[in-house]
XYZ file of C-alpha atoms in Angstrom:
761
model
C 0.000 0.000 0.000
C 1.504 3.334 -0.983
C 2.334 5.701 1.855
C 1.201 8.793 -0.003
C -2.383 9.373 1.232
C -1.388 9.398 4.885
C 1.525 11.821 4.539
C -0.560 14.967 4.735
C -2.891 13.738 7.447
C -2.212 15.988 10.490
C -4.541 14.003 12.746
C -2.189 11.090 13.389
C -1.102 10.777 17.006
C 1.483 8.566 18.648
C 1.444 7.883 22.386
C 3.868 5.158 23.433
C 5.938 4.203 26.491
C 9.684 3.577 26.217
C 10.420 0.430 24.255
C 11.801 -0.994 21.006
C 11.441 0.813 17.690
C 9.291 -2.135 16.533
C 6.428 -1.036 18.812
C 6.311 2.453 17.317
C 6.567 1.062 13.768
C 3.708 -1.369 14.374
C 1.500 1.386 15.804
C 2.110 3.830 12.965
C 1.655 1.131 10.319
C -1.702 0.226 11.839
C -2.878 3.833 12.209
C -1.842 4.974 8.721
C -2.456 1.665 6.905
C 1.068 1.994 5.537
C 3.835 -0.518 4.874
C 6.611 0.432 7.315
C 9.448 -1.799 8.456
C 13.065 -2.816 8.117
C 14.927 -5.665 6.489
C 17.292 -5.654 9.503
C 15.754 -7.201 12.682
C 18.399 -5.467 14.805
C 17.059 -2.035 13.853
C 13.570 -2.877 15.109
C 15.048 -3.905 18.480
C 16.718 -0.481 19.037
C 15.288 1.099 22.223
C 13.681 4.531 21.943
C 12.263 6.820 24.657
C 8.597 7.514 25.312
C 6.881 9.180 22.377
C 4.034 11.731 22.395
C 3.704 13.047 18.836
C 1.043 14.282 16.470
C 1.178 15.350 12.858
C 1.845 13.756 9.516
C 3.197 10.263 9.026
C 6.346 11.659 7.387
C 7.168 13.920 10.327
C 6.642 11.095 12.820
C 8.852 8.712 10.864
C 11.581 11.340 10.629
C 11.500 11.787 14.405
C 11.668 8.044 14.998
C 14.675 7.855 12.690
C 16.434 10.557 14.730
C 15.590 8.868 18.046
C 16.903 5.503 16.818
C 19.933 6.981 15.024
C 18.838 5.360 11.772
C 17.965 6.649 8.327
C 14.564 6.545 6.641
C 14.292 5.475 3.013
C 11.109 6.062 1.003
C 10.284 3.381 -1.540
C 7.430 3.309 -4.062
C 5.140 1.374 -1.762
C 6.849 1.348 1.631
C 9.055 3.050 4.210
C 12.245 1.349 5.325
C 14.497 2.078 8.322
C 18.160 1.392 7.511
C 21.475 1.917 9.282
C 22.631 5.506 9.204
C 25.787 4.470 7.350
C 24.014 2.087 4.927
C 24.250 2.687 1.138
C 21.810 5.270 -0.178
C 20.190 2.796 -2.566
C 17.978 0.196 -0.929
C 16.275 -2.479 -2.990
C 12.527 -2.462 -2.774
C 11.295 -5.233 -0.464
C 9.029 -7.989 -1.637
C 5.358 -7.105 -1.192
C 4.185 -7.848 2.304
C 1.416 -10.454 2.541
C -0.792 -8.041 4.470
C 0.684 -4.530 4.593
C -1.534 -3.302 7.441
C -0.671 -6.214 9.759
C 2.991 -5.844 10.767
C 2.954 -8.290 13.699
C 3.773 -11.780 12.454
C 2.902 -14.986 14.326
C 6.050 -17.057 13.916
C 4.427 -20.028 15.643
C 2.153 -20.363 12.596
C 5.241 -21.622 10.641
C 4.016 -19.665 7.612
C 4.532 -16.112 8.972
C 0.808 -15.412 9.267
C -0.236 -11.877 10.325
C -1.565 -11.736 13.870
C -4.750 -9.964 12.808
C -5.691 -12.871 10.526
C -4.755 -15.899 12.629
C -7.883 -17.964 13.448
C -6.624 -18.900 16.912
C -6.264 -17.244 20.298
C -2.734 -15.777 20.346
C -0.991 -13.801 23.083
C 2.008 -11.910 21.678
C 4.331 -10.471 24.343
C 7.357 -8.263 23.713
C 9.808 -6.415 25.933
C 9.320 -8.715 28.914
C 12.203 -7.154 30.832
C 10.630 -3.701 30.721
C 7.116 -4.981 31.330
C 8.295 -6.467 34.610
C 10.331 -3.358 35.516
C 13.648 -5.148 35.714
C 12.662 -8.163 37.825
C 13.969 -11.448 36.430
C 11.610 -12.415 33.578
C 10.682 -16.101 33.711
C 7.618 -18.338 33.641
C 6.242 -16.350 36.570
C 6.220 -13.263 34.346
C 4.077 -15.100 31.811
C 1.717 -16.381 34.521
C 1.195 -12.800 35.674
C 0.248 -11.581 32.200
C -1.732 -14.535 30.786
C -4.497 -15.669 33.195
C -5.238 -18.891 31.264
C -1.636 -20.079 31.792
C -1.305 -21.724 35.222
C 1.284 -23.839 36.987
C 1.892 -26.154 39.907
C 4.159 -24.877 42.708
C 6.666 -27.617 43.559
C 9.579 -25.208 43.110
C 11.581 -23.495 40.384
C 12.244 -25.912 37.530
C 9.918 -28.602 38.963
C 6.520 -27.365 37.852
C 3.973 -28.439 35.281
C 2.260 -25.920 32.994
C -1.397 -25.932 31.952
C -3.260 -23.828 29.388
C -6.976 -23.228 29.078
C -7.839 -25.788 31.783
C -6.216 -28.786 30.064
C -4.724 -30.377 33.196
C -4.231 -34.050 34.036
C -2.382 -34.238 37.388
C -0.087 -32.312 39.695
C 2.920 -34.561 39.035
C 5.437 -34.046 36.214
C 6.109 -37.626 35.162
C 7.095 -39.557 32.040
C 4.077 -38.628 29.905
C 4.456 -35.864 27.273
C 3.842 -32.343 28.518
C 0.461 -30.695 28.004
C 1.965 -27.356 26.961
C 4.610 -27.404 24.246
C 7.661 -25.239 24.961
C 9.886 -24.054 22.124
C 12.864 -21.775 21.644
C 12.409 -20.702 18.059
C 11.521 -23.920 16.237
C 13.461 -26.137 18.666
C 11.416 -28.228 21.064
C 12.610 -27.656 24.619
C 10.878 -30.372 26.649
C 9.188 -33.726 26.124
C 8.563 -35.603 29.378
C 10.091 -33.094 31.758
C 8.863 -30.224 33.949
C 8.995 -26.591 32.915
C 12.719 -25.643 32.973
C 11.736 -22.087 33.941
C 14.145 -20.404 31.529
C 15.027 -16.811 32.328
C 13.663 -14.721 29.461
C 16.456 -12.181 29.185
C 17.238 -10.668 25.770
C 14.067 -12.089 24.233
C 12.402 -10.418 21.256
C 8.965 -11.932 21.870
C 6.994 -14.752 23.440
C 3.969 -16.201 21.667
C 1.357 -18.214 23.537
C -1.105 -20.136 21.367
C -4.132 -21.407 23.258
C -5.928 -24.608 22.361
C -4.595 -27.857 20.866
C -1.861 -27.378 18.246
C -1.531 -30.979 17.103
C -1.436 -30.254 13.358
C 1.717 -28.139 13.485
C 3.333 -29.343 16.727
C 2.210 -32.915 17.338
C 2.034 -34.527 20.770
C 2.748 -32.456 23.832
C 0.568 -29.480 22.826
C -2.932 -30.498 23.974
C -3.453 -27.248 25.854
C -1.375 -25.021 23.593
C 2.222 -23.896 23.343
C 4.728 -21.282 24.460
C 7.241 -20.139 21.827
C 10.241 -18.017 22.851
C 11.973 -15.957 20.158
C 15.423 -14.707 21.285
C 16.963 -11.559 19.848
C 19.213 -12.633 16.959
C 22.829 -11.487 16.533
C 23.283 -8.203 14.665
C 25.924 -8.359 11.966
C 26.897 -4.671 11.800
C 26.881 -3.192 15.294
C 28.719 -3.689 18.584
C 26.536 -3.043 21.578
C 25.128 -4.548 24.737
C 23.704 -3.929 28.176
C 24.294 -4.929 31.797
C 22.075 -4.964 34.848
C 22.174 -5.621 38.581
C 19.616 -5.613 41.356
C 18.979 -6.409 44.998
C 15.676 -7.760 46.366
C 14.328 -8.120 49.877
C 11.539 -10.520 50.844
C 9.269 -9.895 53.841
C 9.657 -12.544 56.585
C 12.664 -13.800 54.607
C 16.111 -13.006 53.334
C 17.813 -10.819 50.760
C 18.485 -11.837 47.171
C 20.052 -10.310 44.114
C 20.670 -10.712 40.416
C 22.943 -9.512 37.658
C 23.782 -10.168 34.053
C 24.924 -8.811 30.734
C 24.337 -9.239 27.021
C 26.765 -8.251 24.296
C 26.494 -8.267 20.506
C 29.732 -8.647 18.519
C 29.965 -8.223 14.728
C 32.823 -10.684 14.146
C 32.898 -10.040 10.382
C 30.824 -7.006 9.503
C 27.636 -7.906 7.599
C 28.766 -11.550 7.441
C 29.176 -13.025 10.920
C 27.785 -11.962 14.292
C 27.911 -13.324 17.845
C 25.493 -12.573 20.682
C 26.332 -13.630 24.249
C 24.156 -13.592 27.368
C 25.050 -14.460 30.958
C 23.147 -14.098 34.223
C 23.124 -15.122 37.881
C 20.475 -14.676 40.560
C 19.580 -15.660 44.114
C 15.919 -15.775 45.183
C 15.707 -15.270 48.929
C 14.198 -17.969 51.129
C 11.229 -17.381 53.439
C 10.272 -20.820 54.892
C 11.445 -21.695 58.404
C 12.114 -25.262 59.633
C 11.373 -25.621 63.349
C 12.694 -29.210 63.600
C 16.171 -28.230 62.391
C 16.089 -24.698 63.833
C 16.743 -23.044 60.458
C 15.295 -19.918 58.827
C 14.700 -19.030 55.171
C 15.642 -22.532 54.032
C 14.145 -22.409 50.531
C 16.539 -20.001 48.797
C 17.042 -20.713 45.080
C 20.166 -20.055 43.021
C 19.883 -19.752 39.223
C 22.650 -19.153 36.725
C 22.800 -19.522 32.973
C 23.588 -18.096 29.592
C 22.998 -18.233 25.878
C 25.299 -17.983 22.861
C 24.080 -17.408 19.303
C 26.212 -17.226 16.163
C 24.717 -16.027 12.877
C 26.389 -16.273 9.483
C 25.040 -14.696 6.315
C 26.299 -17.273 3.834
C 24.597 -15.888 0.721
C 21.964 -13.435 -0.360
C 18.797 -14.408 1.499
C 20.483 -17.274 3.389
C 21.536 -17.419 7.045
C 22.873 -20.144 9.299
C 22.374 -19.832 13.063
C 24.137 -21.977 15.647
C 23.402 -21.551 19.314
C 23.062 -23.042 22.726
C 21.521 -22.453 26.137
C 22.646 -23.530 29.580
C 20.796 -22.947 32.834
C 21.039 -24.457 36.304
C 18.514 -24.050 39.115
C 19.414 -25.136 42.652
C 16.467 -25.062 45.072
C 18.048 -25.521 48.485
C 14.814 -26.723 50.100
C 11.113 -27.193 49.341
C 8.828 -24.105 49.542
C 5.996 -25.598 51.630
C 4.680 -25.028 55.172
C 2.649 -27.134 57.596
C -1.017 -26.380 58.211
C -1.479 -25.246 61.819
C 2.167 -24.302 62.256
C 3.333 -20.705 62.742
C 3.378 -18.519 59.640
C 5.679 -19.841 56.880
C 6.943 -22.685 59.086
C 7.193 -26.467 58.868
C 8.945 -29.327 60.649
C 11.164 -31.756 58.726
C 14.146 -33.969 59.528
C 16.288 -33.172 56.495
C 16.573 -30.650 53.686
C 14.376 -31.401 50.676
C 16.263 -29.832 47.765
C 15.581 -30.011 44.033
C 17.412 -28.989 40.897
C 16.978 -28.545 37.157
C 19.875 -28.335 34.718
C 19.211 -27.847 31.024
C 21.661 -27.743 28.131
C 20.608 -27.166 24.515
C 22.307 -26.882 21.135
C 20.758 -26.067 17.767
C 21.527 -25.271 14.138
C 19.020 -23.386 11.987
C 19.281 -22.907 8.209
C 16.999 -20.264 6.730
C 16.760 -19.244 3.082
C 14.778 -18.791 -0.110
C 14.381 -21.533 -2.718
C 12.597 -20.550 -5.935
C 10.367 -18.091 -4.103
C 9.710 -20.485 -1.195
C 10.883 -20.091 2.383
C 12.986 -23.018 3.618
C 13.701 -23.463 7.302
C 15.585 -26.401 8.781
C 16.134 -26.775 12.536
C 18.180 -29.475 14.251
C 18.501 -29.575 18.017
C 19.695 -31.454 21.074
C 18.476 -31.032 24.651
C 19.793 -32.612 27.825
C 17.714 -31.976 30.921
C 18.764 -33.271 34.365
C 16.298 -32.735 37.175
C 15.666 -34.268 40.543
C 14.189 -33.820 43.984
C 14.307 -35.232 47.485
C 11.311 -35.450 49.821
C 10.342 -36.711 53.208
C 7.947 -39.649 53.025
C 5.930 -39.529 56.200
C 4.443 -42.706 57.610
C 3.033 -43.599 60.994
C 6.065 -45.697 61.889
C 9.008 -43.666 60.669
C 10.210 -41.009 58.276
C 11.504 -42.296 54.943
C 13.323 -40.147 52.453
C 12.406 -40.375 48.794
C 14.772 -39.304 46.036
C 14.152 -39.080 42.289
C 16.981 -38.393 39.814
C 16.042 -37.880 36.162
C 18.036 -37.545 32.966
C 16.172 -36.611 29.810
C 17.601 -36.467 26.275
C 15.817 -35.034 23.258
C 17.020 -35.022 19.643
C 14.859 -33.193 17.115
C 14.916 -32.158 13.490
C 12.376 -30.323 11.384
C 12.479 -29.018 7.826
C 9.668 -26.954 6.346
C 8.812 -25.082 3.156
C 6.359 -22.195 3.266
C 4.992 -19.409 1.129
C 2.953 -16.309 1.849
C 1.046 -14.243 -0.694
C -1.919 -11.915 -0.996
C -4.301 -14.869 -1.279
C -2.997 -16.647 1.858
C -0.146 -18.994 2.580
C 0.879 -22.574 3.165
C 3.477 -24.699 4.920
C 4.562 -28.317 4.581
C 7.168 -30.059 6.683
C 8.597 -33.198 8.144
C 10.062 -33.805 11.577
C 11.853 -36.394 13.665
C 11.907 -36.434 17.469
C 13.636 -38.996 19.671
C 13.456 -38.833 23.452
C 14.883 -40.852 26.336
C 13.987 -40.374 29.991
C 15.918 -42.230 32.722
C 14.563 -42.163 36.254
C 16.512 -43.485 39.244
C 14.426 -43.771 42.407
C 15.781 -44.117 45.917
C 14.017 -44.725 49.234
C 15.380 -45.180 52.751
C 15.702 -43.852 56.282
C 19.079 -42.205 55.678
C 19.848 -38.833 54.093
C 21.089 -40.764 51.033
C 18.311 -43.241 50.187
C 19.215 -46.556 48.565
C 18.310 -46.951 44.894
C 15.250 -49.172 44.530
C 14.143 -48.758 40.916
C 15.499 -47.769 37.518
C 12.952 -46.769 34.866
C 13.692 -45.893 31.239
C 11.126 -44.593 28.748
C 11.967 -44.106 25.065
C 9.936 -42.536 22.294
C 10.414 -41.784 18.607
C 8.093 -39.657 16.474
C 8.341 -39.426 12.669
C 5.941 -36.914 11.167
C 4.794 -35.200 7.989
C 2.435 -32.216 8.203
C 0.931 -29.441 6.147
C -1.413 -26.474 6.451
C -2.857 -24.069 3.890
C -4.763 -20.828 4.278
C -6.635 -19.341 1.327
C -9.044 -16.509 0.725
C -12.322 -18.127 -0.321
C -14.146 -15.022 -1.466
C -14.208 -11.435 -0.351
C -13.034 -11.205 3.246
C -13.687 -14.848 4.091
C -10.642 -17.107 4.495
C -10.325 -20.794 5.230
C -7.486 -22.836 6.763
C -7.091 -26.611 6.670
C -4.235 -28.814 7.792
C -3.270 -32.318 8.833
C -0.428 -34.175 10.528
C 0.417 -37.863 10.243
C 2.724 -39.333 12.880
C 4.209 -42.724 13.649
C 5.197 -43.234 17.286
C 7.478 -45.933 18.625
C 7.561 -46.277 22.403
C 9.267 -48.544 24.879
C 9.399 -48.932 28.638
C 11.967 -50.681 30.791
C 12.134 -51.138 34.547
C 14.674 -52.857 36.800
C 13.821 -53.688 40.410
C 16.892 -53.000 42.542
C 15.442 -53.736 45.962
C 16.550 -57.393 46.273
C 19.898 -57.881 48.114
C 21.307 -59.794 45.145
C 19.616 -57.751 42.445
C 22.719 -57.719 40.264
C 22.406 -61.479 39.867
C 18.688 -62.067 39.995
C 16.956 -58.851 38.851
C 15.509 -59.137 35.378
C 14.525 -56.031 33.426
C 10.868 -55.693 32.532
C 10.679 -54.454 28.972
C 7.990 -53.897 26.359
C 7.396 -51.849 23.201
C 4.489 -50.471 21.209
C 3.869 -48.592 17.953
C 1.032 -46.172 17.258
C -0.102 -43.976 14.374
C -2.103 -40.791 14.496
C -3.772 -38.439 12.012
C -4.420 -34.946 13.413
C -6.558 -32.677 11.194
C -7.536 -29.060 11.791
C -9.804 -26.548 10.061
C -10.735 -22.909 10.539
C -12.743 -20.079 8.981
C -12.131 -16.373 9.511
C -13.905 -13.251 8.312
C -12.209 -9.845 8.291
C -14.569 -6.971 9.044
C -13.760 -3.305 8.622
C -11.751 -1.511 11.269
C -9.359 -4.385 11.858
C -11.923 -6.785 13.354
C -11.836 -10.530 12.683
C -14.339 -13.268 13.503
C -13.123 -16.875 13.468
C -14.163 -20.466 14.128
C -11.671 -23.300 14.554
C -11.504 -27.048 15.094
C -8.272 -28.564 16.372
C -6.951 -31.787 17.847
C -4.249 -32.772 20.274
C -2.823 -36.221 20.893
C -0.493 -38.158 23.181
C 0.381 -41.733 22.220
C -0.337 -44.704 24.435
C 2.333 -47.137 25.474
C 3.848 -49.052 28.365
C 4.278 -47.489 31.777
C 7.116 -48.874 33.863
C 6.399 -48.764 37.558
C 6.295 -51.780 39.846
C 4.670 -53.620 36.946
C 4.630 -52.947 33.242
C 1.134 -51.833 32.319
C -0.398 -50.610 29.089
C -2.130 -47.232 28.882
C -4.231 -45.902 26.039
C -3.518 -42.870 23.867
C -5.444 -39.770 24.861
C -6.777 -37.144 22.477
C -8.548 -33.820 22.729
C -11.021 -32.373 20.225
C -11.711 -28.643 20.525
C -14.190 -26.314 18.854
C -13.653 -22.627 19.446
C -15.276 -19.407 18.303
C -13.644 -16.037 18.714
C -13.307 -12.456 17.660
C -10.438 -9.997 17.643
C -10.286 -6.273 17.007
C -6.976 -4.459 17.040
C -3.653 -5.540 18.509
C -2.805 -5.082 22.190
C -0.171 -2.384 22.879
C -0.338 -1.296 19.239
C -3.874 -0.007 18.661
C -5.659 2.560 20.803
C -8.416 0.048 21.448
C -7.973 -3.717 21.226
C -10.329 -6.475 22.330
C -10.547 -10.238 21.866
C -12.879 -12.942 23.135
C -12.966 -16.711 22.678
C -15.356 -19.482 23.687
C -14.199 -23.092 23.460
C -15.472 -26.548 24.269
C -13.260 -29.642 24.385
C -13.755 -33.380 24.649
C -10.776 -35.167 26.164
C -10.789 -38.939 25.667
C -8.813 -41.442 27.778
C -7.160 -38.758 29.885
C -3.587 -39.758 30.745
C -2.301 -38.755 34.152
C 1.096 -38.991 35.837
C 0.565 -40.707 39.190
C 2.630 -42.146 42.032
C 2.026 -45.537 43.567
C 2.331 -46.316 47.271
C 6.122 -46.522 47.040
C 6.490 -43.271 45.164
C 7.187 -44.903 41.813
C 5.828 -42.864 38.875
C 3.469 -44.414 36.382
C 0.911 -43.328 33.781
C -2.762 -44.299 33.928
C -5.940 -43.446 32.037
C -8.352 -41.872 34.508
C -11.443 -41.336 32.308
C -12.962 -38.932 29.794
C -13.079 -35.179 30.323
C -15.217 -32.284 29.177
C -13.899 -28.692 29.248
C -15.667 -25.376 28.646
C -13.698 -22.128 28.587
C -14.599 -18.459 28.066
C -11.895 -15.801 27.996
C -11.550 -12.163 26.958
C -8.915 -9.414 26.872
C -9.138 -5.645 26.538
C -6.490 -2.936 26.203
C -7.300 0.758 25.990
C -5.193 3.894 25.773
C -7.513 6.081 27.805
C -5.499 9.292 27.269
C -1.977 10.496 26.566
C 0.474 8.518 28.687
C -2.179 6.183 30.148
C -2.981 2.578 29.249
C -5.523 0.223 30.809
C -5.581 -3.553 30.387
C -8.013 -6.235 31.508
C -8.180 -9.959 30.845
C -9.966 -12.888 32.371
C -11.486 -16.311 31.884
C -14.029 -18.733 33.308
C -13.448 -22.491 33.018
C -15.467 -25.596 33.862
C -14.315 -29.209 33.806
C -16.030 -32.547 34.269
C -14.403 -35.957 34.470
C -16.196 -39.229 33.822
C -13.795 -41.450 35.769
C -12.797 -45.021 35.055
C -14.537 -47.684 37.193
C -11.403 -48.202 39.308
C -11.321 -44.532 40.142
C -15.080 -44.132 40.574
C -15.286 -46.714 43.374
C -13.022 -44.515 45.508
C -15.678 -41.787 45.650
C -16.435 -38.552 43.852
C -13.875 -37.993 41.079
C -15.857 -35.737 38.771
C -13.410 -32.827 38.479
C -10.026 -32.547 36.802
C -7.162 -31.307 39.007
C -5.555 -27.873 38.653
C -8.380 -26.526 36.478
C -8.674 -22.992 37.848
C -12.311 -21.951 37.895
C -11.643 -18.319 36.988
C -8.822 -15.816 36.685
C -8.636 -12.069 36.127
C -5.868 -9.522 35.606
C -6.167 -5.724 35.640
C -3.255 -3.452 34.755
C -2.723 0.289 34.630
C 0.347 1.939 33.083
C 1.351 5.603 33.111
C 4.408 7.059 31.411
C 5.921 10.355 30.432
C 9.114 12.376 30.041
C 10.934 14.883 32.269
C 13.310 15.943 29.509
C 14.747 14.688 26.218
C 16.611 11.826 27.946
C 14.506 11.513 31.113
C 11.699 9.004 30.592
C 9.659 7.535 33.401
C 7.057 4.836 33.742
C 4.755 3.519 36.485
C 2.635 0.375 36.474
C 0.104 -1.397 38.657
C -1.268 -4.927 38.283
C -3.985 -6.762 40.193
C -4.371 -10.498 39.620
C -6.944 -12.943 40.940
C -6.457 -16.714 40.691
C -9.601 -18.753 41.322
C -9.926 -22.012 43.193
C -8.971 -25.476 41.965
C -8.249 -28.889 43.475
C -4.932 -30.672 43.885
C -5.793 -34.168 42.589
C -8.455 -36.595 41.391
C -10.681 -38.441 43.859
C -11.825 -37.643 47.406
C -8.420 -38.320 48.993
C -6.658 -35.744 46.786
C -9.460 -33.265 46.074
C -7.904 -30.714 48.411
C -8.833 -27.090 47.608
C -6.167 -24.579 46.618
C -5.891 -21.156 45.043
C -8.607 -18.473 45.316
C -6.332 -15.517 46.078
C -5.622 -11.987 44.862
C -2.253 -10.269 44.540
C -1.137 -6.712 43.871
C 2.096 -5.793 42.079
C 3.615 -2.441 41.118
C 6.734 -1.104 39.506
C 8.428 1.908 38.026
C 11.419 2.984 36.007
C 13.272 6.217 35.304
C 15.742 6.598 32.442
C 18.856 8.694 32.848
C 20.327 7.849 29.449
C 22.097 5.513 29.018
C 20.966 4.107 32.405
C 17.611 2.974 33.769
C 16.773 2.865 37.468
C 14.025 0.349 38.243
C 11.907 -0.803 41.155
C 9.564 -3.780 41.218
C 7.266 -4.938 44.010
C 5.311 -8.208 43.979
C 2.579 -9.338 46.383
C 2.364 -5.865 47.893
C -0.451 -6.917 50.232
C 1.803 -9.690 51.625
C -0.812 -12.385 51.011
C 0.165 -15.800 52.424
C -2.651 -17.740 50.808
C -2.341 -21.374 49.764
C -1.214 -21.440 46.121
C -0.711 -25.226 46.018
C -2.178 -27.820 48.381
C 0.907 -30.012 48.817
C 4.560 -29.813 49.707
C 5.694 -33.398 49.184
C 3.916 -35.872 46.912
C 4.211 -38.639 49.518
C 2.788 -37.076 52.657
C -0.597 -38.739 52.142
C -3.078 -37.991 54.869
C -0.599 -37.969 57.786
C -0.541 -34.193 57.944
C -1.638 -31.337 55.750
C 0.732 -29.087 53.896
C 0.397 -25.905 51.890
C 2.639 -23.995 49.526
C 2.136 -20.315 50.395
C 2.663 -17.435 48.015
C 6.075 -15.793 48.075
C 5.726 -12.903 50.547
C 6.041 -9.274 49.530
C 9.290 -8.846 47.595
C 10.765 -5.500 46.537
C 13.642 -5.226 44.076
C 15.787 -2.222 43.253
C 17.838 -2.401 40.084
C 19.887 -0.500 37.552
C 20.435 -1.249 33.879
C 22.911 0.359 31.502
C 23.120 0.141 27.732
C 26.460 0.469 25.969
């Protein structure tokens, strides 16, 4: 679309907080219906101060170019930001698929515009600034997306749920319910959320509802896709930060880190390095051992990305991530004990160590987009718990090693009439679990369990304009799964001589179709309807005995509408209603000895309503609101039904709401400030299935606030969470083996205030 008609329009107005140039570009492109962008992703990531402008599009773009120290180039049908020292001639870009929709959903695998995607999408950018300098992690996402919930076993030990698709509170050998990806690389298979720190991240996309067609098993509830900032090939720069945090009723923590971008060979080879370290203060006291603040958590990690431009339109990226979480003790308290206090004989630590490596090839082949991603993930995680019995205290220990090898190659194309993608993938996973139990601090190993899985897949999806403003999308995925389970009983005194491994295999096939319709109204509004499936293969579960469990599948119909884009348009609203049938629900359970196994617990029915609203009420003010209501019903298996009422799925939060208010402005040319307030309510849920585990949890409200002031090139930040110092029960268990001997709760982290400073260089 040519920029001409909007150039003389003096009514355009820009009102934005400090952030990346991309935010301002997206807003102006939407307001003026113009094609504005850059062929260099690094330019769009350049931070700019708060903007309060009015006038013509040309004058606004000129000011943005000055603020970002770039140069603006006018093309016949577009505006392009380029480096200030770039050549004066810039080749005209290829026509954008939808010029007035600059935000692209990368999780669609065909670069679909956000405005047109027939699915509920949450697109988050600038997570560091949104949380005012506090360490961005899964907790940041939970605070901004009400439909995303989690258990509370401890950092790196939790299980994620989306839109009420929840099977149990234990993270066991079954595939995850929420897919987690860094770019196109799968991060987890049968492992808990690694709780990656989201530093130096360009965006996070959360797709709600089953994504089986494009992502296969492990995405029944949806997926979380993290897009790191890529290396820049022509500029040396970076930033560093440090902070100190104090927790009420607890200790003092701190964090620090840095990111640096190095153009190794200008315009040819670039390296981006990230490193960080943090200590979360403890706040739980142990009366038996006479210790205070026992549950401190230490996290360190980093990321390295190397990008090579090997030819015109072709790049090769190689990178890796490492992160280690050391939880020095469990974060639970005893019911009836003094505030934030429990009694235990020994420390109950846990850890999560993740190491990834990937290679991504991206280029154009005869007008098609080719993307090939190969990756490796090693994830070590473990935990130690007290196992309380009437007679004595046993100590349970679980040590896990998980390996994941993945490869995916896809071809895609976007055009004015729609787009398509086809691809093939291979995923191989191994999970080893060593289980110990005993009365000593170092329990004796009693069981070794190994689960293997292989998934070979071909998939495709096509979107096409049917007529007028009506578009249709259809897709399908065909997968072949090979699974095996092996268990060795190590409890016998002469197990080396007499123990025989229990071993079995199975093969399954699955076809996962999807279909959607969308209609684009005037004013940027879209109405859509979608059908999608999710699937997890059946197989053999290796506990005390090898047992077969059935595949489970979810079938979801959803209807939604969307108008505008949050944080881009002055007014943006979306709403979705969905209903799901979940057959042969798989659940990770523990038997009487603490050995993990998978069982089918029945058929489920889920109904979910959710809505979001963002509004720029006046210059420098923004209001946001989001919420959902969910209902679940379980028709249990006969074995489960005889135990009593088991009609509700665990961890399905009944309702959740978030309200936010942001205010920003400027003291002077280089003196920006920002204030924010967020209120979040998490409704009630139950811990487990059946009367023995249907313990209530949740139903609490928290208040958070933060602020930042920029003294270029530095930012001073303050962040406060749980300002009301609410100690409500977030999770109705502390150890999975306590049974009914005594009740435990996992309280919310008390009020924590962090002061930090960040400097760009």
